[in-house]
GROMACS .gro file of C-alpha atoms in nm:
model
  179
    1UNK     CA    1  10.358   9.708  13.206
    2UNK     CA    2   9.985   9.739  13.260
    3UNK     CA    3   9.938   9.957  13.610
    4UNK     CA    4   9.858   9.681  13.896
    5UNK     CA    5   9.502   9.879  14.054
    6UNK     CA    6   9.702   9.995  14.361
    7UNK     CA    7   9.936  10.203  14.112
    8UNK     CA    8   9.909  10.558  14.291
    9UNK     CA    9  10.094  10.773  13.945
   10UNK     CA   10   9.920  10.589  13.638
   11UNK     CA   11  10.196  10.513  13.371
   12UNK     CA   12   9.978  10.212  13.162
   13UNK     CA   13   9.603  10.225  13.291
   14UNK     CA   14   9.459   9.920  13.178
   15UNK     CA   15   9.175  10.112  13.017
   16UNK     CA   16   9.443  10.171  12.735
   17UNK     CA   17   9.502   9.832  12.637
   18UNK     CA   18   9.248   9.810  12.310
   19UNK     CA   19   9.419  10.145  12.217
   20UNK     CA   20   9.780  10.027  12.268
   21UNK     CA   21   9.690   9.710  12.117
   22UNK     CA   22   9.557   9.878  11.777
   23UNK     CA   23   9.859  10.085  11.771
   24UNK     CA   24  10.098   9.816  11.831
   25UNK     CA   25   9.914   9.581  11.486
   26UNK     CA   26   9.924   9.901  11.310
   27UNK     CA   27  10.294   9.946  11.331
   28UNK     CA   28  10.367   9.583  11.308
   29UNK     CA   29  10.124   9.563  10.960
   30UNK     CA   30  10.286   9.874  10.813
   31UNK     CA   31  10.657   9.713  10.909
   32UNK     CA   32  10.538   9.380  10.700
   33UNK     CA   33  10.582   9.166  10.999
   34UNK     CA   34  10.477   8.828  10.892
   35UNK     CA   35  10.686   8.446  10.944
   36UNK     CA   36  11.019   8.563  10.801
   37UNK     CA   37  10.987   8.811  11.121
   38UNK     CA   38  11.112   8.783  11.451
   39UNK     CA   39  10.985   8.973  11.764
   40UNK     CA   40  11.163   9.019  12.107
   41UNK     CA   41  11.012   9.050  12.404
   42UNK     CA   42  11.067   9.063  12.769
   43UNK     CA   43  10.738   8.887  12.812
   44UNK     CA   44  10.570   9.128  13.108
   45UNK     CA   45  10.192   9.213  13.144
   46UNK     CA   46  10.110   9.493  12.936
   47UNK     CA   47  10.290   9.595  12.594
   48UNK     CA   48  10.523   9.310  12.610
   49UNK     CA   49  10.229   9.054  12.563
   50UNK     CA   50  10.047   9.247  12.333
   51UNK     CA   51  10.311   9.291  12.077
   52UNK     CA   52  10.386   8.939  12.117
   53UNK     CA   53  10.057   8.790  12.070
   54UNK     CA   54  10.001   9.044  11.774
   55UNK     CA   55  10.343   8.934  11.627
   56UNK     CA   56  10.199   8.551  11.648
   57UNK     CA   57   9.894   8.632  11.486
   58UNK     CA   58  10.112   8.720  11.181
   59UNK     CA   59  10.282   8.445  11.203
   60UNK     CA   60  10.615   8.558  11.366
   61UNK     CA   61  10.883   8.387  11.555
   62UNK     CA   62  10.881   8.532  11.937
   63UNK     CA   63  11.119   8.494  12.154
   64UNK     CA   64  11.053   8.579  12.550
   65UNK     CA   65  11.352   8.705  12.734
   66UNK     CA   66  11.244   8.639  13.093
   67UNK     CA   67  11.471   8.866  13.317
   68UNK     CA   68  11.431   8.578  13.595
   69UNK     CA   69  11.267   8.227  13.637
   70UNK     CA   70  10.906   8.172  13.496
   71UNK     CA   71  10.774   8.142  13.851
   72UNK     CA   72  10.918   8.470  14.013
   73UNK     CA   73  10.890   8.684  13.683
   74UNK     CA   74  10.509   8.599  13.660
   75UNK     CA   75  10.502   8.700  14.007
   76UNK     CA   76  10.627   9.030  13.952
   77UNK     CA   77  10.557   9.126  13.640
   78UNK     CA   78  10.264   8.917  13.456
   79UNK     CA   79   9.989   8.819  13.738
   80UNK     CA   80   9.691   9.089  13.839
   81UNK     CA   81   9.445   8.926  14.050
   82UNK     CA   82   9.108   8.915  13.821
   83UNK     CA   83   9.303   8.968  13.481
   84UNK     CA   84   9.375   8.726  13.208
   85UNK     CA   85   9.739   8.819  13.183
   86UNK     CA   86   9.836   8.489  13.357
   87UNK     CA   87   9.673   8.305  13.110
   88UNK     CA   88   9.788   8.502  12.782
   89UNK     CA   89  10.148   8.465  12.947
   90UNK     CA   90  10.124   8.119  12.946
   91UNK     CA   91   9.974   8.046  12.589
   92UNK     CA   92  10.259   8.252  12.464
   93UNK     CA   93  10.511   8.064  12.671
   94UNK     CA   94  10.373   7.739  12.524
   95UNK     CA   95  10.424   7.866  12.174
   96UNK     CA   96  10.739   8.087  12.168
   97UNK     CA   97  11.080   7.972  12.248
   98UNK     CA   98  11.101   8.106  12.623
   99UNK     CA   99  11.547   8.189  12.744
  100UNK     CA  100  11.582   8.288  13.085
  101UNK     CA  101  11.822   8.530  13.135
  102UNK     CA  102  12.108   8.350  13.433
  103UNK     CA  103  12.034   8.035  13.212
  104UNK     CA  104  12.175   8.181  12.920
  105UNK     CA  105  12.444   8.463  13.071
  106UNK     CA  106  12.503   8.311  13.386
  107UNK     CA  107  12.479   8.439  13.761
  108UNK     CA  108  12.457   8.825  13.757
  109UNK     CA  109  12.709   9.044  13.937
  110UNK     CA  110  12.577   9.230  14.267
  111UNK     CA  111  12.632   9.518  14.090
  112UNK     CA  112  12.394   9.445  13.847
  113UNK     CA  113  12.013   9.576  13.826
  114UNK     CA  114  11.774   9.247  13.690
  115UNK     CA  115  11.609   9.499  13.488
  116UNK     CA  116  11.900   9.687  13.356
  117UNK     CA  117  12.063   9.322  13.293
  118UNK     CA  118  11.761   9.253  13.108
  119UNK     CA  119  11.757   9.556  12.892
  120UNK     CA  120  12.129   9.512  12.764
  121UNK     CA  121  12.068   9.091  12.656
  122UNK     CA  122  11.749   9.232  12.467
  123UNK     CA  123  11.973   9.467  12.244
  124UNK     CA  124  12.243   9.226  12.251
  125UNK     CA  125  11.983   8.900  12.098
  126UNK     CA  126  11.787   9.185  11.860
  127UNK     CA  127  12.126   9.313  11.697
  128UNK     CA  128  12.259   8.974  11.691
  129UNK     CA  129  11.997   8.846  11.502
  130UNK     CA  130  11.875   9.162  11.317
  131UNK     CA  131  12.261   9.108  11.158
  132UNK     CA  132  12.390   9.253  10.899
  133UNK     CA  133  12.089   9.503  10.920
  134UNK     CA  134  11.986   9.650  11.258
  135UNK     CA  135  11.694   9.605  11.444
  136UNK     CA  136  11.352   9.841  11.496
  137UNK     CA  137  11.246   9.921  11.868
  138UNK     CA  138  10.877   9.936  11.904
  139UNK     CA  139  10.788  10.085  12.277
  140UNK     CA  140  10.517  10.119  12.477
  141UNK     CA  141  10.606  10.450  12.736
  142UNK     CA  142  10.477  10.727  12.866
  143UNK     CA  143  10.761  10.899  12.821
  144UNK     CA  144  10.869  10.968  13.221
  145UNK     CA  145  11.146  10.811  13.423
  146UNK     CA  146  11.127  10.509  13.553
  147UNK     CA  147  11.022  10.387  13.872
  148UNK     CA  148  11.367  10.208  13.930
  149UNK     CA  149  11.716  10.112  13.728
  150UNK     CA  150  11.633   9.886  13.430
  151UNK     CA  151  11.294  10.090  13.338
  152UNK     CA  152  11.165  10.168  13.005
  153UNK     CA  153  11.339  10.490  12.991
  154UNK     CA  154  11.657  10.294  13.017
  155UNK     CA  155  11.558  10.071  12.706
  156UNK     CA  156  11.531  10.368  12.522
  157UNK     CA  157  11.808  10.538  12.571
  158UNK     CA  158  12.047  10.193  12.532
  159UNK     CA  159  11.823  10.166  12.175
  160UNK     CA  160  11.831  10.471  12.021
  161UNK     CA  161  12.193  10.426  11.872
  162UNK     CA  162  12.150  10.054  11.787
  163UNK     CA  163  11.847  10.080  11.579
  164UNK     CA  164  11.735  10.184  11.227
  165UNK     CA  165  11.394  10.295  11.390
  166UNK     CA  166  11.271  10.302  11.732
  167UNK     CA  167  10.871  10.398  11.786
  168UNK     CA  168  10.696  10.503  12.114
  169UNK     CA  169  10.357  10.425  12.131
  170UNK     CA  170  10.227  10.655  12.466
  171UNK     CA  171   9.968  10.414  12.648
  172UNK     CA  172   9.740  10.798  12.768
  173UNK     CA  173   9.701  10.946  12.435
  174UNK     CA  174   9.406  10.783  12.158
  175UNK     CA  175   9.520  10.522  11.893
  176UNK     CA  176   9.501  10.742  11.557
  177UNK     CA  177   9.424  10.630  11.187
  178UNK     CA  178   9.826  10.680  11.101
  179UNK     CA  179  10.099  10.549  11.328
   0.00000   0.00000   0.00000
């Protein structure tokens, strides 16, 4: 996700977006993503609406895996005071087919981590419907450990195995001519 200003260790500066965002179309142009595609997301501030709104633009299906209700998870994870995240949230929600993740698993065990959770039914929906071939895994990361269970860090390491390619697009180094 895009740092929130009060982020004391920068992981995502929001100065990176237009060269996260260049990075992101060149990837998705070089993989031929166009309407036969589809693109999942988990719909947060940051990478996750950037690769979906570039996936749209090419005309792809996008599907936003919300972690949690629409009102909770734009609390947490899409609104910035002062930002247009909100807003690009929302157009995307109006156009993609939104599934929330207790409507379509059920209740989650104590045990579980909403993050983690989320992680795992991401993998689960892109290998299920990358079937019989096996889905790519385009991330945004900085490459550290995350801040909690259920962070990027733990995406990639659940992906690795279960894709035919998985990309990491670092948010603090310059977009280059090649991906």
């Amino acid at each position: 996700m895009i740092d929130r200003p009060d982020r004391t260790t920068s992981r995502f500066p929001s100065g990176a977006e237009a060269n996260v965002t260049r990075a992101i179309s060149k990837y998705l142009e070089n993989w031929g993503v166009n309407a036969s595609a589809l693109l999942l997301t988990g719909g947060a501030r940051g990478a996750d609406i950037i690769a979906a709104e570039q996936a749209r633009r090419r005309g792809a299906e996008v599907w936003l895996l919300l972690p949690e209700p629409e009102e909770s998870f734009v609390e947490s994870s899409v609104r910035i005071a002062g930002t247009d995240w909100e807003t690009r949230f929302a157009s995307l929600r109006d156009s993609c087919r939104v599934l929330i993740q207790d409507r379509e698993l059920g209740p989650r065990n104590a045990s579980d981590d909403l993050y983690e959770r989320n992680n795992r039914w991401l993998l689960d929906v892109a290998t299920a419907q990358a079937h019989p071939g096996r889905p790519r895994a385009l991330i945004v990361w900085d490459g550290k450990t995350s801040d909690g269970p259920g962070g990027t860090d733990d995406l990639v390491s659940r992906a690795r195995p279960l894709v035919r390619e998985l990309v990491v697009v670092e948010p603090h180094t310059e977009c280059t001519d090649e991906p």
